[in-house]
XYZ file of N, CA and C in Angstrom:
381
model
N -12.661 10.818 -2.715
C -12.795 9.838 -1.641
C -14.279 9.723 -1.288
N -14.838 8.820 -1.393
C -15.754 8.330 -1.415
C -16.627 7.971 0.453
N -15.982 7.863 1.008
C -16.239 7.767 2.235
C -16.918 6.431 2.852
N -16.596 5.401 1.925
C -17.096 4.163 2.189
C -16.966 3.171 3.088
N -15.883 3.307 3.545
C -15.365 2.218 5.104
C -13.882 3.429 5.577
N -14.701 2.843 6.903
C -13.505 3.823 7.620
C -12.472 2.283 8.110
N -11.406 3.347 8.379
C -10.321 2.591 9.271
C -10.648 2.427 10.587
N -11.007 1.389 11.254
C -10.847 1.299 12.994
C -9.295 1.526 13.534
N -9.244 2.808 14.399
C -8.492 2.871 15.388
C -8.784 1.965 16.539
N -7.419 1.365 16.815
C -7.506 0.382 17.964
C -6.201 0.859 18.984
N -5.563 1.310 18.599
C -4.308 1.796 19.944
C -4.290 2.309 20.008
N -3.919 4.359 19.168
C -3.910 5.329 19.418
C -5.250 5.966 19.555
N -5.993 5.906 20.505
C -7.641 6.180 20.207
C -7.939 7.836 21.005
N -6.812 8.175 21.561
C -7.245 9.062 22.194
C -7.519 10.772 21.515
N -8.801 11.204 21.679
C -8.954 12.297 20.815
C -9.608 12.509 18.988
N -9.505 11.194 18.874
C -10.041 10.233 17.666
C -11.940 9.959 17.832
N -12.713 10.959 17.080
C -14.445 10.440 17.212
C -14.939 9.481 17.338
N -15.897 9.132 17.689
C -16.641 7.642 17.193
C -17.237 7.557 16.500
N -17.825 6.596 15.283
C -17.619 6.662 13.913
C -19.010 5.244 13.691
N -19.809 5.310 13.260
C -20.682 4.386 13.056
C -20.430 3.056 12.333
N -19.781 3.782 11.730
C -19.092 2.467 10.399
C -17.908 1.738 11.138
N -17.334 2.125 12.539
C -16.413 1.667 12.967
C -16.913 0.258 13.495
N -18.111 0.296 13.943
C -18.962 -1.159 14.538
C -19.170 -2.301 13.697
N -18.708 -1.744 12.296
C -18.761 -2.440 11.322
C -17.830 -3.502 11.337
N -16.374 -3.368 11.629
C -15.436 -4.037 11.753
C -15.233 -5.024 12.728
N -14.298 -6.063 12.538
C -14.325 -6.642 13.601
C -13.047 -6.230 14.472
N -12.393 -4.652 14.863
C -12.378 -4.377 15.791
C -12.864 -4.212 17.037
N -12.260 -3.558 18.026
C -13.070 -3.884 19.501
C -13.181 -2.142 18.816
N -14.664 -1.674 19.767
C -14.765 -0.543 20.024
C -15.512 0.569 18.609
N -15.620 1.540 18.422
C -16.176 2.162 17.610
C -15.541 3.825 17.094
N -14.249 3.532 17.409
C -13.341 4.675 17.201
C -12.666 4.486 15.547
N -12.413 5.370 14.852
C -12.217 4.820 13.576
C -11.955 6.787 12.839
N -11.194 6.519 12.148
C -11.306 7.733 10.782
C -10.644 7.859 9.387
N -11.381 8.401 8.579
C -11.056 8.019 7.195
C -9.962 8.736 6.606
N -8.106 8.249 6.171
C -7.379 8.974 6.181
C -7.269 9.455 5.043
N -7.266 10.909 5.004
C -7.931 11.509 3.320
C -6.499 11.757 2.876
N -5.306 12.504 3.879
C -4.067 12.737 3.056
C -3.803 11.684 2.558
N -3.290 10.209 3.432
C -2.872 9.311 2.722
C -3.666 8.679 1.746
N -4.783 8.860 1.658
C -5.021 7.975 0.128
C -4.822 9.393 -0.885
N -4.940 10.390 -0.605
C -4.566 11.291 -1.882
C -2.697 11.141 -2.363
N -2.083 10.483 -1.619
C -0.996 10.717 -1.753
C -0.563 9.181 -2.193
N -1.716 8.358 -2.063
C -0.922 6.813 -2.408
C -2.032 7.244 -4.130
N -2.897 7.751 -4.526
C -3.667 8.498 -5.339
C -2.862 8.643 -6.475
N -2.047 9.514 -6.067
C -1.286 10.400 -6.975
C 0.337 9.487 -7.263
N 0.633 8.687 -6.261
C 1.204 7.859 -7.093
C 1.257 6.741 -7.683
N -0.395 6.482 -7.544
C -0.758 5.048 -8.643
C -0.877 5.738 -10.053
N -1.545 7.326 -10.496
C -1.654 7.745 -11.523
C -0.484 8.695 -11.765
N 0.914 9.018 -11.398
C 1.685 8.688 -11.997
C 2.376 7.608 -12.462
N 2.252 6.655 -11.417
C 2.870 5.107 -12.226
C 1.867 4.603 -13.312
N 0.524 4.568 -13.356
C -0.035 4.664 -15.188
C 0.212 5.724 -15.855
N 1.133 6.563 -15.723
C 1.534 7.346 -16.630
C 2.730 6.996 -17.214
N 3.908 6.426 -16.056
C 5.074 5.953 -16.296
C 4.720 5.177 -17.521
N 3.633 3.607 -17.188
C 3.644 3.016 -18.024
C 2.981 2.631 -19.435
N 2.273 4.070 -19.770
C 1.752 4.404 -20.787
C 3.161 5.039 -21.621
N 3.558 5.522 -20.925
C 5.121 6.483 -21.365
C 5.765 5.504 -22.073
N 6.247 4.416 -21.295
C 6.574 3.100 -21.536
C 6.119 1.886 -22.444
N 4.821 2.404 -23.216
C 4.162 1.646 -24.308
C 3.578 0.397 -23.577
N 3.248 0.744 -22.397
C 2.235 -0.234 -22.055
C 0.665 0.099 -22.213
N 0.295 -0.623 -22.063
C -1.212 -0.585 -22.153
C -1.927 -0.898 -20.637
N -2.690 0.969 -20.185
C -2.961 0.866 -18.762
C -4.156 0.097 -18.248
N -4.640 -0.427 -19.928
C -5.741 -1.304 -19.196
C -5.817 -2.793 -18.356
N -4.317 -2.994 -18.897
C -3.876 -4.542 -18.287
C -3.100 -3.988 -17.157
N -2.764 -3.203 -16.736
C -1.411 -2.828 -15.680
C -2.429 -3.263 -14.269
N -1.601 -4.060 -13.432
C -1.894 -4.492 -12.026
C -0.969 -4.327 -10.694
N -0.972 -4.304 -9.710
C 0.010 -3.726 -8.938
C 0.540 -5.137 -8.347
N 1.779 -5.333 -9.115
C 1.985 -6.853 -8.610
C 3.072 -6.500 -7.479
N 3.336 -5.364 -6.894
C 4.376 -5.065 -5.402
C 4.075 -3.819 -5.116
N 3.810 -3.696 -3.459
C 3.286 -3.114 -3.040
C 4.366 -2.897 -1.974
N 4.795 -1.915 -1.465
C 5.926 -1.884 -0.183
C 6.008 -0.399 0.316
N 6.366 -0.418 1.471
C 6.615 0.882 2.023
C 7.155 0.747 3.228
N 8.389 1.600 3.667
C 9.249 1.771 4.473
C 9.248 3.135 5.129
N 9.979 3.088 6.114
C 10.164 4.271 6.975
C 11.549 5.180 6.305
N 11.356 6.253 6.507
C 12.675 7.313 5.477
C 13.276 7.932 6.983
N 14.138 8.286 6.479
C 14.781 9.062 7.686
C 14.019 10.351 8.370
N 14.063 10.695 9.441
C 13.271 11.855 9.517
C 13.929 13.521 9.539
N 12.914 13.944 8.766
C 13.290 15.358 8.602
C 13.309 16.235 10.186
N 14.702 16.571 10.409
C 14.361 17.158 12.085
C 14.648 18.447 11.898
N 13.876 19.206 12.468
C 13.769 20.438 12.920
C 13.775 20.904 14.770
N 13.745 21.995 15.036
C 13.656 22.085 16.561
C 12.262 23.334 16.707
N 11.757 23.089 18.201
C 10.920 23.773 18.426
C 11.525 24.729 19.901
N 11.138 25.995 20.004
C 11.273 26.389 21.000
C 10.570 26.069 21.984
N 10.516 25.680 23.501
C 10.132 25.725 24.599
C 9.923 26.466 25.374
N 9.097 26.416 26.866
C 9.188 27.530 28.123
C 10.449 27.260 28.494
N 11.125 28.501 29.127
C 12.375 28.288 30.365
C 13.654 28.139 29.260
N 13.374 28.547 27.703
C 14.592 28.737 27.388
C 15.021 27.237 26.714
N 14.534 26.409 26.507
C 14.302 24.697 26.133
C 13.923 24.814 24.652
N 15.128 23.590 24.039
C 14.601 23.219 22.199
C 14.065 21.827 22.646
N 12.948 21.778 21.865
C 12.975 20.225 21.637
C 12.899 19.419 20.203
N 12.692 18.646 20.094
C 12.756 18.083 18.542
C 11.901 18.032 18.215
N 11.271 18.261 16.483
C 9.965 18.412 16.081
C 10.524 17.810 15.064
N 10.531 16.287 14.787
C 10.601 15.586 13.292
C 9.486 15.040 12.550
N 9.647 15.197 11.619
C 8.542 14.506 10.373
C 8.802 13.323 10.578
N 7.682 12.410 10.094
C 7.910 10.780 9.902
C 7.133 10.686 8.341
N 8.550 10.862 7.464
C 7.859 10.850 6.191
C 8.420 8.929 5.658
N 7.958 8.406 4.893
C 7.722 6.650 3.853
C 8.438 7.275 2.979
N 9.362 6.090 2.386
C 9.300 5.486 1.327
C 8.346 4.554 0.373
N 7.194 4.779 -0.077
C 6.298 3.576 -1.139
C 6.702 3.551 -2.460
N 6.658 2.283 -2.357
C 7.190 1.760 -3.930
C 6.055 0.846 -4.316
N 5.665 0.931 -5.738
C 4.683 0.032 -6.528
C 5.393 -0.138 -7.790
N 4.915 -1.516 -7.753
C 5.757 -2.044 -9.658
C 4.253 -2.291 -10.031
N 4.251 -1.778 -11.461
C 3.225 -2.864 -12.231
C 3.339 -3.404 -13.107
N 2.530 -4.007 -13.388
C 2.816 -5.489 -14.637
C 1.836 -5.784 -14.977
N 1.514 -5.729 -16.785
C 0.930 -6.151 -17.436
C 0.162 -7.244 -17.696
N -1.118 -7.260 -17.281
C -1.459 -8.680 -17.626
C -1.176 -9.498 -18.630
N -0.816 -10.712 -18.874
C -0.390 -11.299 -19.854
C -1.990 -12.438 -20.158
N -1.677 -12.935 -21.865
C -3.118 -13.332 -21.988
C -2.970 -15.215 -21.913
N -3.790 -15.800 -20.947
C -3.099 -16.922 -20.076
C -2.871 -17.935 -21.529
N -2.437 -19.006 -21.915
C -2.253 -20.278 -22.550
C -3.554 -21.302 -22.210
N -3.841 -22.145 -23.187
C -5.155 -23.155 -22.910
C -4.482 -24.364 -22.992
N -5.045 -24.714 -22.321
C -4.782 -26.366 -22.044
C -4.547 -27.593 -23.172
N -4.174 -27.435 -23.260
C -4.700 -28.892 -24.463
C -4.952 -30.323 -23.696
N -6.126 -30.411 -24.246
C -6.768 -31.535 -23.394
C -6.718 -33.239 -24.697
N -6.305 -32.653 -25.670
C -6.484 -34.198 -26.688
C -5.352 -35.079 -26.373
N -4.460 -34.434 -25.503
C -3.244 -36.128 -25.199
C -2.390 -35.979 -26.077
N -2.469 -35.445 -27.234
C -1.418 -35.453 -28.333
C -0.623 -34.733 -28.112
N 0.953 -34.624 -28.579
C 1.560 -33.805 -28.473
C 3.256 -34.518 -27.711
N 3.771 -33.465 -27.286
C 4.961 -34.035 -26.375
C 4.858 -34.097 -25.264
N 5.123 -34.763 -24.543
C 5.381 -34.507 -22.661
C 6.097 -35.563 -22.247
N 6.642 -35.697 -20.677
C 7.134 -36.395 -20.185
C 5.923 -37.907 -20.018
N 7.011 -38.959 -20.722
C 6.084 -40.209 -20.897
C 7.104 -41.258 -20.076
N 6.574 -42.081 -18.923
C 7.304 -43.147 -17.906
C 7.522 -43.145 -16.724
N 8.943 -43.269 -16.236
C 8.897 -43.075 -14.753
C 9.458 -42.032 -14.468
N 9.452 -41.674 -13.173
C 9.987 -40.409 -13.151
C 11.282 -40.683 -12.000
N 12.359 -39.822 -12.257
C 13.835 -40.436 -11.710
C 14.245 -39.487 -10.968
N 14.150 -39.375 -9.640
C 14.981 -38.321 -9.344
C 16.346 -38.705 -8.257
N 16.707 -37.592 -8.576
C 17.934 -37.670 -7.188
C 17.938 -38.048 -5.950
N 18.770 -38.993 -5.075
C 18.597 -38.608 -3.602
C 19.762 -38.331 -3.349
């Protein structure tokens, strides 16, 4: 991780540094930090999915991330003890992310000489 642009925090700001590069943004304010778990973990599953699709006889030099998604998973609950004899709940908030990729394909050229087949007249459609 390279440390090149931070994220601006804008709602949860409390306890969060202030960050030089945060002024950079066009957020309000100068609170901001760079999240190292999650990109090691979105990291590790872009280079297993070029592995998938090397596995798969693709070629990882064309592979592009044509879907990108991520959802909320159920949470893992556990309990914590309290003063006075009190549990309370201590759950994880772990994602679901999913990425497809897809091969670039190598585009078609135009044919520009007029020759050839195509739709020639009026054009008819339905109402």
């Amino acid at each position: 991780l390279a440390f090149k642009a931070v994220v601006p925090f804008v709602k949860y700001t409390g306890g969060i540094g202030r960050k030089a590069q945060a002024k950079q943004s066009k957020a309000p304010g100068n609170v901001g930090r760079w999240p190292v778990k999650a990109t090691a973990v979105v990291k590790d599953l872009l280079s297993n999915a070029i592995a998938n699709g090397e596995s798969k006889g693709l070629d990882a030099d064309l592979l592009y991330i044509s879907h990108a998604q991520c959802n909320r998973a159920p949470p893992g609950r556990r309990r914590t003890y309290r003063a006075h004899g009190r549990i309370g709940k201590y759950a994880s908030q772990p994602a679901h992310i999913e990425f497809i990729l897809t091969e670039k394909k190598d585009g078609v050229e135009k044919n520009d000489d007029g020759e050839g087949e195509g739709a020639s007249g009026r054009m008819i459609t339905k109402k």
